[in-house]
Short mmCIF file of C-alpha atoms in Angstrom, two decimals:
data_model
loop_
_atom_site.label_atom_id
_atom_site.label_comp_id
_atom_site.label_asym_id
_atom_site.label_seq_id
_atom_site.Cartn_x
_atom_site.Cartn_y
_atom_site.Cartn_z
CA MET A 1 0.00 0.00 0.00
CA PHE A 2 1.37 3.41 -0.92
CA VAL A 3 0.29 6.86 0.18
CA VAL A 4 1.26 9.80 -1.98
CA CYS A 5 0.79 13.41 -1.04
CA ARG A 6 2.32 16.80 -1.36
CA GLY A 7 2.38 19.72 1.01
CA SER A 8 4.59 22.51 2.27
CA PRO A 9 8.37 21.98 2.37
CA THR A 10 8.15 20.76 5.97
CA THR A 11 5.74 17.98 5.09
CA ILE A 12 7.31 14.57 4.56
CA ILE A 13 5.19 11.84 3.13
CA ILE A 14 4.69 8.67 5.06
CA ALA A 15 2.57 5.61 5.53
CA ALA A 16 2.85 2.06 6.73
CA ALA A 17 2.18 -1.35 5.24
CA LEU A 18 1.51 -4.31 7.48
CA ARG A 19 1.74 -8.04 7.01
CA GLU A 20 -1.56 -9.83 6.51
CA SER A 21 -3.23 -9.78 9.91
CA PRO A 22 -6.86 -8.78 10.58
CA VAL A 23 -5.91 -6.68 13.60
CA ARG A 24 -2.99 -5.00 11.87
CA LYS A 25 -4.98 -4.42 8.70
CA ASN A 26 -7.68 -2.72 10.73
CA LEU A 27 -5.12 -0.45 12.39
CA ILE A 28 -3.44 0.52 9.16
CA LEU A 29 -6.74 1.24 7.44
CA GLN A 30 -7.45 3.81 10.14
CA TYR A 31 -4.03 5.42 9.74
CA HIS A 32 -4.24 5.16 5.96
CA PHE A 33 -7.47 7.17 6.08
CA THR A 34 -5.95 9.74 8.44
CA VAL A 35 -2.88 10.20 6.27
CA GLN A 36 -4.85 10.58 3.03
CA TYR A 37 -7.41 12.87 4.63
CA SER A 38 -4.89 15.22 6.23
CA ALA A 39 -2.66 15.24 3.15
CA THR A 40 -5.60 16.42 1.09
CA PHE A 41 -7.05 19.06 3.37
CA VAL A 42 -4.62 20.16 6.05
CA ASN A 43 -1.69 22.57 6.03
CA ILE A 44 -0.63 23.56 9.53
CA PRO A 45 2.35 23.69 11.85
CA GLY A 46 2.47 20.64 14.09
CA ILE A 47 3.78 17.15 13.55
CA PHE A 48 2.25 13.71 13.68
CA HIS A 49 4.82 10.95 14.10
CA ALA A 50 3.75 7.45 13.08
CA ILE A 51 5.90 5.01 15.00
CA ALA A 52 5.16 1.32 14.74
CA PRO A 53 7.84 -0.61 16.66
CA GLY A 54 6.47 -1.83 19.95
CA HIS A 55 2.92 -1.80 18.63
CA GLY A 56 3.13 -4.94 16.47
CA TRP A 57 3.58 -3.01 13.23
CA ASP A 58 5.90 -3.96 10.40
CA LEU A 59 6.77 -0.70 8.68
CA THR A 60 7.30 -0.62 4.97
CA LEU A 61 6.55 3.07 4.65
CA LEU A 62 6.86 5.80 7.26
CA THR A 63 6.27 9.58 7.56
CA PHE A 64 5.87 12.77 9.40
CA MET A 65 3.06 15.06 8.31
CA HIS A 66 0.89 17.97 9.28
CA ILE A 67 -2.40 17.06 10.90
CA PHE A 68 -5.41 18.71 12.59
CA SER A 69 -5.73 22.46 11.90
CA LYS A 70 -8.26 24.94 13.16
CA THR A 71 -9.49 25.24 9.59
CA PHE A 72 -9.98 21.49 9.14
CA TYR A 73 -13.76 21.65 8.83
CA GLN A 74 -13.61 24.79 6.71
CA ASN A 75 -11.66 22.84 4.08
CA MET A 76 -13.89 19.80 3.68
CA LYS A 77 -14.51 20.95 0.09
CA ARG A 78 -11.37 21.10 -2.06
CA THR A 79 -10.37 24.65 -2.88
CA GLY A 80 -10.16 25.41 -6.61
CA ILE A 81 -8.74 28.25 -8.65
CA LYS A 82 -12.17 29.92 -8.82
CA GLU A 83 -12.09 30.51 -5.06
CA ILE A 84 -8.49 31.76 -5.29
CA ALA A 85 -9.36 34.15 -8.14
CA LYS A 86 -12.33 35.48 -6.20
CA ARG A 87 -10.32 35.98 -3.00
CA ALA A 88 -7.37 37.60 -4.82
CA ARG A 89 -9.63 39.69 -7.11
CA VAL A 90 -7.89 38.51 -10.29
CA SER A 91 -8.90 36.53 -13.37
CA LEU A 92 -8.94 32.73 -13.56
CA ALA A 93 -6.28 32.92 -16.28
CA SER A 94 -3.94 34.88 -13.99
CA VAL A 95 -4.31 32.33 -11.19
CA SER A 96 -3.77 29.40 -13.55
CA ARG A 97 -0.67 30.91 -15.12
CA PHE A 98 0.78 31.89 -11.77
CA LEU A 99 0.25 28.41 -10.27
CA ASN A 100 1.85 26.76 -13.30
CA ASN A 101 4.71 29.22 -13.77
CA GLY A 102 5.22 30.84 -10.37
CA ASP A 103 7.49 33.88 -10.37
CA ASN A 104 8.28 33.36 -14.06
CA PHE A 105 4.80 34.64 -14.91
CA SER A 106 5.05 38.32 -15.86
CA ILE A 107 2.46 40.18 -13.75
CA ARG A 108 2.67 42.94 -11.17
CA GLU A 109 4.28 41.98 -7.88
CA SER A 110 1.22 43.24 -6.00
CA THR A 111 -0.94 40.76 -7.96
CA LYS A 112 1.45 37.90 -7.14
CA ARG A 113 1.26 38.80 -3.46
CA ARG A 114 -2.56 38.72 -3.52
CA ILE A 115 -2.57 35.29 -5.21
CA ARG A 116 0.01 33.90 -2.76
CA LYS A 117 -2.04 35.21 0.16
CA ALA A 118 -5.25 33.67 -1.20
CA VAL A 119 -3.50 30.32 -1.79
CA SER A 120 -2.24 30.34 1.81
CA GLU A 121 -5.52 31.44 3.39
CA LEU A 122 -7.57 28.88 1.46
CA ASN A 123 -5.06 26.05 2.08
CA TYR A 124 -4.97 25.33 -1.64
CA ILE A 125 -3.31 22.06 -2.68
CA PRO A 126 -2.87 21.46 -6.44
CA ASP A 127 -4.72 18.58 -8.07
CA HIS A 128 -1.74 16.44 -8.95
CA ALA A 129 -3.77 13.99 -11.05
CA ALA A 130 -5.07 16.79 -13.24
CA ARG A 131 -1.59 18.25 -13.69
CA SER A 132 -0.20 14.85 -14.65
CA LEU A 133 -2.91 14.27 -17.25
CA LYS A 134 -2.27 17.67 -18.77
CA SER A 135 1.55 17.39 -18.84
CA GLY A 136 1.74 13.68 -19.71
CA LYS A 137 4.24 13.24 -16.85
CA ARG A 138 3.70 11.74 -13.41
CA GLU A 139 5.74 14.50 -11.71
CA THR A 140 6.47 11.97 -8.98
CA ILE A 141 9.83 10.73 -7.71
CA GLY A 142 10.07 7.42 -5.86
CA VAL A 143 12.33 7.24 -2.82
CA ILE A 144 13.34 3.84 -1.43
CA LEU A 145 15.10 4.01 1.92
CA SER A 146 17.04 1.10 3.39
CA HIS A 147 15.62 1.78 6.86
CA ILE A 148 14.25 4.55 9.05
CA ASP A 149 16.48 6.39 11.54
CA ALA A 150 17.43 9.97 12.44
CA HIS A 151 19.91 10.29 9.56
CA MET A 152 17.46 8.92 6.99
CA THR A 153 14.61 11.18 8.10
CA GLY A 154 16.96 14.17 7.93
CA LEU A 155 18.02 13.20 4.41
CA LEU A 156 14.39 12.60 3.46
CA ALA A 157 13.41 16.07 4.70
CA GLU A 158 16.00 17.65 2.38
CA VAL A 159 14.83 15.55 -0.59
CA GLU A 160 11.22 16.59 0.03
CA ILE A 161 12.19 20.28 0.14
CA CYS A 162 14.01 19.95 -3.22
CA LEU A 163 11.08 18.14 -4.84
CA SER A 164 8.57 20.64 -3.46
CA ARG A 165 10.49 23.48 -5.10
CA LYS A 166 10.38 21.60 -8.39
CA LYS A 167 6.64 20.88 -7.98
CA HIS A 168 7.15 17.14 -7.76
CA MET A 169 5.53 14.65 -5.42
CA LEU A 170 7.27 12.04 -3.32
CA LEU A 171 6.43 8.34 -3.17
CA LEU A 172 8.22 6.73 -0.24
CA ALA A 173 9.04 3.18 0.80
CA SER A 174 11.56 1.33 2.95
CA SER A 175 13.25 -1.95 2.04
CA GLU A 176 14.02 -2.69 5.71
CA HIS A 177 17.57 -3.85 4.83
CA ASN A 178 16.20 -6.49 2.42
CA VAL A 179 17.59 -6.36 -1.12
CA VAL A 180 14.91 -8.75 -2.45
CA HIS A 181 12.21 -6.45 -1.08
CA GLU A 182 14.14 -3.53 -2.57
CA CYS A 183 13.89 -5.11 -6.04
CA ALA A 184 10.15 -5.65 -5.55
CA LEU A 185 9.69 -1.99 -4.56
CA ILE A 186 11.66 -0.86 -7.62
CA ASN A 187 9.37 -2.92 -9.86
CA ALA A 188 6.27 -1.49 -8.17
CA MET A 189 7.47 2.13 -8.20
CA ARG A 190 8.74 2.34 -11.75
CA ARG A 191 5.13 2.18 -13.02
CA ARG A 192 4.16 5.09 -10.77
CA THR A 193 7.13 7.46 -10.93
CA ASP A 194 9.36 9.38 -13.34
CA ALA A 195 12.61 8.46 -11.55
CA LEU A 196 13.90 6.77 -8.40
CA LEU A 197 16.20 7.77 -5.55
CA ILE A 198 17.45 4.63 -3.80
CA VAL A 199 19.35 4.11 -0.57
CA SER A 200 20.44 0.69 -1.73
CA GLN A 201 21.10 -2.49 0.23
CA TYR A 202 22.73 -4.17 -2.79
CA ASP A 203 25.79 -6.03 -1.50
CA GLY A 204 26.29 -8.72 -4.13
CA SER A 205 24.07 -11.27 -2.40
CA THR A 206 21.47 -10.89 -5.17
CA SER A 207 22.27 -11.45 -8.83
CA MET A 208 23.46 -8.24 -10.46
CA ASP A 209 21.40 -9.11 -13.56
CA THR A 210 18.25 -9.46 -11.42
CA TYR A 211 18.88 -6.12 -9.75
CA ARG A 212 19.66 -4.28 -12.97
CA ALA A 213 16.62 -5.80 -14.68
CA ALA A 214 14.46 -4.22 -11.99
CA LEU A 215 15.99 -0.84 -12.87
CA ALA A 216 15.35 -1.17 -16.60
CA ASN A 217 13.57 1.73 -18.30
CA ILE A 218 13.57 4.15 -15.37
CA PRO A 219 16.21 6.73 -14.34
CA ALA A 220 17.65 5.85 -10.93
CA VAL A 221 20.12 7.62 -8.67
CA PHE A 222 21.63 5.89 -5.65
CA ILE A 223 21.54 8.41 -2.82
CA ASP A 224 23.80 7.94 0.19
CA SER A 225 24.72 4.52 -1.20
CA ASP A 226 27.08 3.21 -3.85
CA PRO A 227 26.24 -0.23 -5.26
CA ALA A 228 29.25 -1.88 -6.82
CA PHE A 229 28.14 -2.38 -10.39
CA PRO A 230 29.02 -0.51 -13.61
CA ASP A 231 27.16 2.64 -14.75
CA ALA A 232 25.34 3.12 -11.43
CA VAL A 233 24.84 6.83 -10.76
CA SER A 234 25.32 7.66 -7.08
CA VAL A 235 25.52 10.73 -4.88
CA THR A 236 27.02 10.03 -1.45
CA GLY A 237 29.09 11.64 1.22
CA ASP A 238 32.86 11.34 0.90
CA ASN A 239 32.83 8.42 3.33
CA LYS A 240 36.46 7.41 2.99
CA GLY A 241 37.83 10.95 2.94
CA ASP A 242 35.72 12.05 5.90
CA ALA A 243 36.83 9.02 7.95
CA VAL A 244 40.47 9.79 7.18
CA LYS A 245 39.98 13.39 8.28
CA ALA A 246 38.40 12.44 11.61
CA VAL A 247 40.92 9.71 12.55
CA LYS A 248 43.91 11.88 11.58
CA HIS A 249 42.59 14.62 13.86
CA PHE A 250 43.18 12.31 16.84
CA ALA A 251 46.29 10.59 15.46
CA ASP A 252 47.96 14.00 15.02
CA ARG A 253 47.28 14.64 18.71
CA GLY A 254 49.08 11.53 19.86
CA VAL A 255 46.38 8.82 19.96
CA ARG A 256 47.96 5.44 19.17
CA GLU A 257 45.25 2.90 20.03
CA PHE A 258 42.11 2.62 17.91
CA ILE A 259 38.81 0.72 17.98
CA TYR A 260 36.36 0.54 15.07
CA GLN A 261 32.67 -0.15 15.73
CA GLY A 262 30.46 -1.02 12.76
CA ALA A 263 28.89 -4.05 11.14
CA GLY A 264 27.77 -4.62 7.54
CA ARG A 265 31.02 -3.72 5.82
CA SER A 266 29.87 -5.63 2.73
CA LEU A 267 27.92 -2.46 1.85
CA PRO A 268 30.15 -0.11 -0.19
CA VAL A 269 29.41 2.97 1.96
CA LEU A 270 30.40 1.21 5.20
CA LYS A 271 33.35 -0.44 3.50
CA SER A 272 34.59 3.02 2.45
CA ARG A 273 34.33 4.27 6.03
CA TYR A 274 36.37 1.34 7.30
CA GLU A 275 38.99 1.83 4.56
CA GLY A 276 39.30 5.50 5.54
CA PHE A 277 39.70 4.51 9.20
CA CYS A 278 42.49 2.04 8.35
CA GLU A 279 44.25 4.43 5.96
CA ALA A 280 44.53 7.14 8.60
CA LEU A 281 46.06 4.90 11.30
CA PRO A 282 49.63 5.82 12.23
CA HIS A 283 52.29 3.22 11.52
CA GLY A 284 52.33 0.56 14.23
CA ALA A 285 49.06 1.70 15.81
CA ALA A 286 47.00 -0.93 17.64
CA GLN A 287 43.46 -1.50 16.37
CA GLU A 288 40.43 -3.65 17.12
CA LYS A 289 37.09 -4.15 15.35
CA TYR A 290 33.70 -4.59 17.00
CA GLU A 291 31.00 -5.95 14.74
CA ASP A 292 27.86 -5.80 16.86
CA ILE A 293 26.43 -3.85 19.74
CA ASP A 294 25.67 -6.23 22.59
CA ASN A 295 26.66 -6.83 26.20
CA ALA A 296 29.72 -8.83 25.19
CA ASP A 297 30.96 -5.96 23.03
CA THR A 298 30.49 -3.27 25.70
CA GLN A 299 32.18 -5.47 28.31
CA ARG A 300 35.12 -6.08 25.98
CA PHE A 301 35.20 -2.35 25.24
CA ILE A 302 35.44 -1.47 28.95
CA ALA A 303 38.13 -4.11 29.52
CA ARG A 304 40.07 -2.76 26.53
CA ILE A 305 40.01 0.81 27.85
CA LYS A 306 41.13 -0.24 31.32
CA ALA A 307 44.02 -2.21 29.80
CA ALA A 308 45.10 0.57 27.44
CA LYS A 309 48.45 2.25 27.98
CA THR A 310 47.11 5.48 26.50
CA PRO A 311 43.51 6.64 25.89
CA PRO A 312 42.20 4.91 22.71
CA LEU A 313 39.91 6.31 20.02
CA MET A 314 36.57 4.56 19.47
CA PHE A 315 35.45 5.28 15.87
CA PHE A 316 31.80 4.58 15.04
CA ALA A 317 30.59 3.86 11.51
CA SER A 318 27.47 5.62 12.83
CA LEU A 319 27.17 7.38 16.17
CA LEU A 320 23.47 6.53 16.13
CA HIS A 321 24.70 3.37 17.93
CA CYS A 322 26.90 4.96 20.59
CA GLU A 323 24.48 5.05 23.53
CA PRO A 324 25.27 1.55 24.96
CA TYR A 325 28.97 2.44 25.07
CA LEU A 326 28.35 5.82 26.72
CA SER A 327 26.20 4.12 29.36
CA ALA A 328 28.92 1.51 29.92
CA CYS A 329 31.49 4.28 30.42
CA SER A 330 29.23 5.92 33.00
CA GLU A 331 28.72 2.67 34.90
CA HIS A 332 32.47 2.02 35.15
CA GLY A 333 33.64 5.56 35.90
CA ILE A 334 35.32 6.05 32.50
CA VAL A 335 35.37 9.64 31.24
CA VAL A 336 34.97 10.29 27.50
CA GLY A 337 37.53 12.89 26.42
CA ARG A 338 40.00 11.77 29.10
CA ASP A 339 40.11 7.97 29.32
CA VAL A 340 38.77 7.32 25.83
CA PHE A 341 37.98 9.43 22.77
CA ILE A 342 34.88 8.89 20.64
CA THR A 343 34.05 10.06 17.12
CA GLY A 344 32.35 8.84 13.93
CA PHE A 345 29.65 9.58 11.41
CA ASP A 346 26.31 11.28 12.15
CA GLU A 347 25.14 13.18 15.19
CA PRO A 348 25.15 11.14 18.45
CA ILE A 349 21.60 10.02 19.23
CA ILE A 350 20.27 9.35 22.72
CA ALA A 351 17.00 7.40 22.79
CA ASN A 352 15.87 8.72 26.18
CA PRO A 353 17.77 12.02 26.59
CA THR A 354 16.06 13.23 29.77
CA GLU A 355 17.11 10.14 31.70
CA THR A 356 20.28 9.10 29.89
CA ILE A 357 22.03 12.48 29.64
CA ARG A 358 21.61 13.00 33.38
CA LYS A 359 23.15 9.58 33.88
CA ILE A 360 26.16 10.01 31.56
CA ALA A 361 26.84 13.74 32.03
CA ALA A 362 29.64 13.14 34.53
CA SER A 363 31.31 10.79 32.04
CA LEU A 364 31.69 13.46 29.33
CA ALA A 365 34.69 15.73 29.70
CA SER A 366 33.82 17.44 26.42
CA PRO A 367 31.23 17.17 23.60
CA ILE A 368 31.72 14.28 21.18
CA PRO A 369 33.11 15.45 17.80
CA PHE A 370 31.42 13.89 14.78
CA ILE A 371 31.26 13.91 10.99
CA LEU A 372 28.21 15.85 9.84
CA GLN A 373 27.17 14.71 6.38
CA ASP A 374 26.02 17.49 4.06
CA ARG A 375 22.51 16.09 3.59
CA ARG A 376 21.22 19.19 1.84
CA THR A 377 23.84 19.08 -0.92
CA ILE A 378 23.49 15.30 -1.27
CA ALA A 379 19.71 15.68 -1.65
CA GLU A 380 19.95 18.57 -4.13
CA LYS A 381 22.50 16.83 -6.35
CA SER A 382 20.54 13.56 -6.23
CA VAL A 383 17.23 15.20 -7.20
CA ASP A 384 18.90 17.17 -10.00
CA ALA A 385 20.56 14.02 -11.35
CA ALA A 386 17.30 12.04 -11.22
CA LEU A 387 15.29 14.71 -13.05
CA SER A 388 17.98 15.50 -15.63
CA GLY A 389 19.05 11.91 -16.32
CA ALA A 390 22.69 12.76 -15.52
CA HIS A 391 25.20 9.89 -15.55
CA VAL A 392 27.91 11.35 -13.29
CA SER A 393 28.42 10.16 -9.72
CA GLU A 394 29.47 12.62 -7.02
CA ARG A 395 31.05 12.54 -3.57
CA VAL A 396 30.05 15.34 -1.19
CA PRO A 397 32.53 16.11 1.63
CA GLY A 398 31.13 16.27 5.14
CA ILE A 399 32.11 18.60 8.00
CA PHE A 400 34.11 17.41 11.00
CA MET A 401 32.28 19.02 13.92
CA ASN A 402 34.94 19.45 16.61
CA PHE A 403 33.98 21.39 19.73
#
């Protein structure tokens, strides 16, 4: 099941698809109605967050969107250009040309302001189906995420802003780290979209011919991912270069013991991060690799720090997974920034900040530096490549946020 909508730049499309279960189907039908209804009629500040884990949901699609405005019941009837023309005191032709051409339409600025005001006051949302029939194009871009987390939703927000400016809709799905499901989503979306943006899980476990067959006859750009097959167009962060930059920052300051935390290095993006980590290590430096985040890993981590001759650096492929290690440091009296250094990709995420930050505050001698990926530039270049059919891959350097 897909839900497609379009709203202001802060609206991100989302929905959920559940496995066949009468109870789950009933739940999703209710949310499906809510999402469609609000996407059609509502344009307000305020966020509705659909979270399924813990409630027996299996998410295939997810979103944030505006819901419940004070004008909800005033907008039960879809606003058309006649109402806009009447409110703005202009002709139907002027409204139509302005909506189709925006600021490129040559009319007085005062007239444009009146039309914009009327559009805002009446909560006008264009009839996408009518526009598609007229133009012969779907004006819809499919986005397939590998999973949902803070980094992905941030990237998705930037993609939606770019598409909104270009008057395109967004069709969203998540493969949930399953490349077979990813192929199925590609096959389903290519009949509904003009192009695809894919955060790919392709790691060679599925036949390359099968994967490429799914991509036949539709432009596709791999965003924040880099599948290892010829002629794939991708726009990613400079994963290797950014990792080198972060590790060298500590190596240049005398750190000689290093720990890498990150699983899934069969994926090209994660492999590049690990290669950058290794390349930046000083000659003769000691290093260890932790594959998973579990009690055994955190216990080994604590034992490693206590046995270290000098404070080691713990480099995370993604700091979204750092909380168990920070908690372990707190429990054993280890101070980050004194007894161990921590860095990696993405902003550190704490699941329960009110409780956890109070708990670990004494274990932080200084803020954790991290690699901030330039999501805005990655999104802009990916959208431009998808709409133009460009065949050039790009690497976008991130920023090492050191405090």
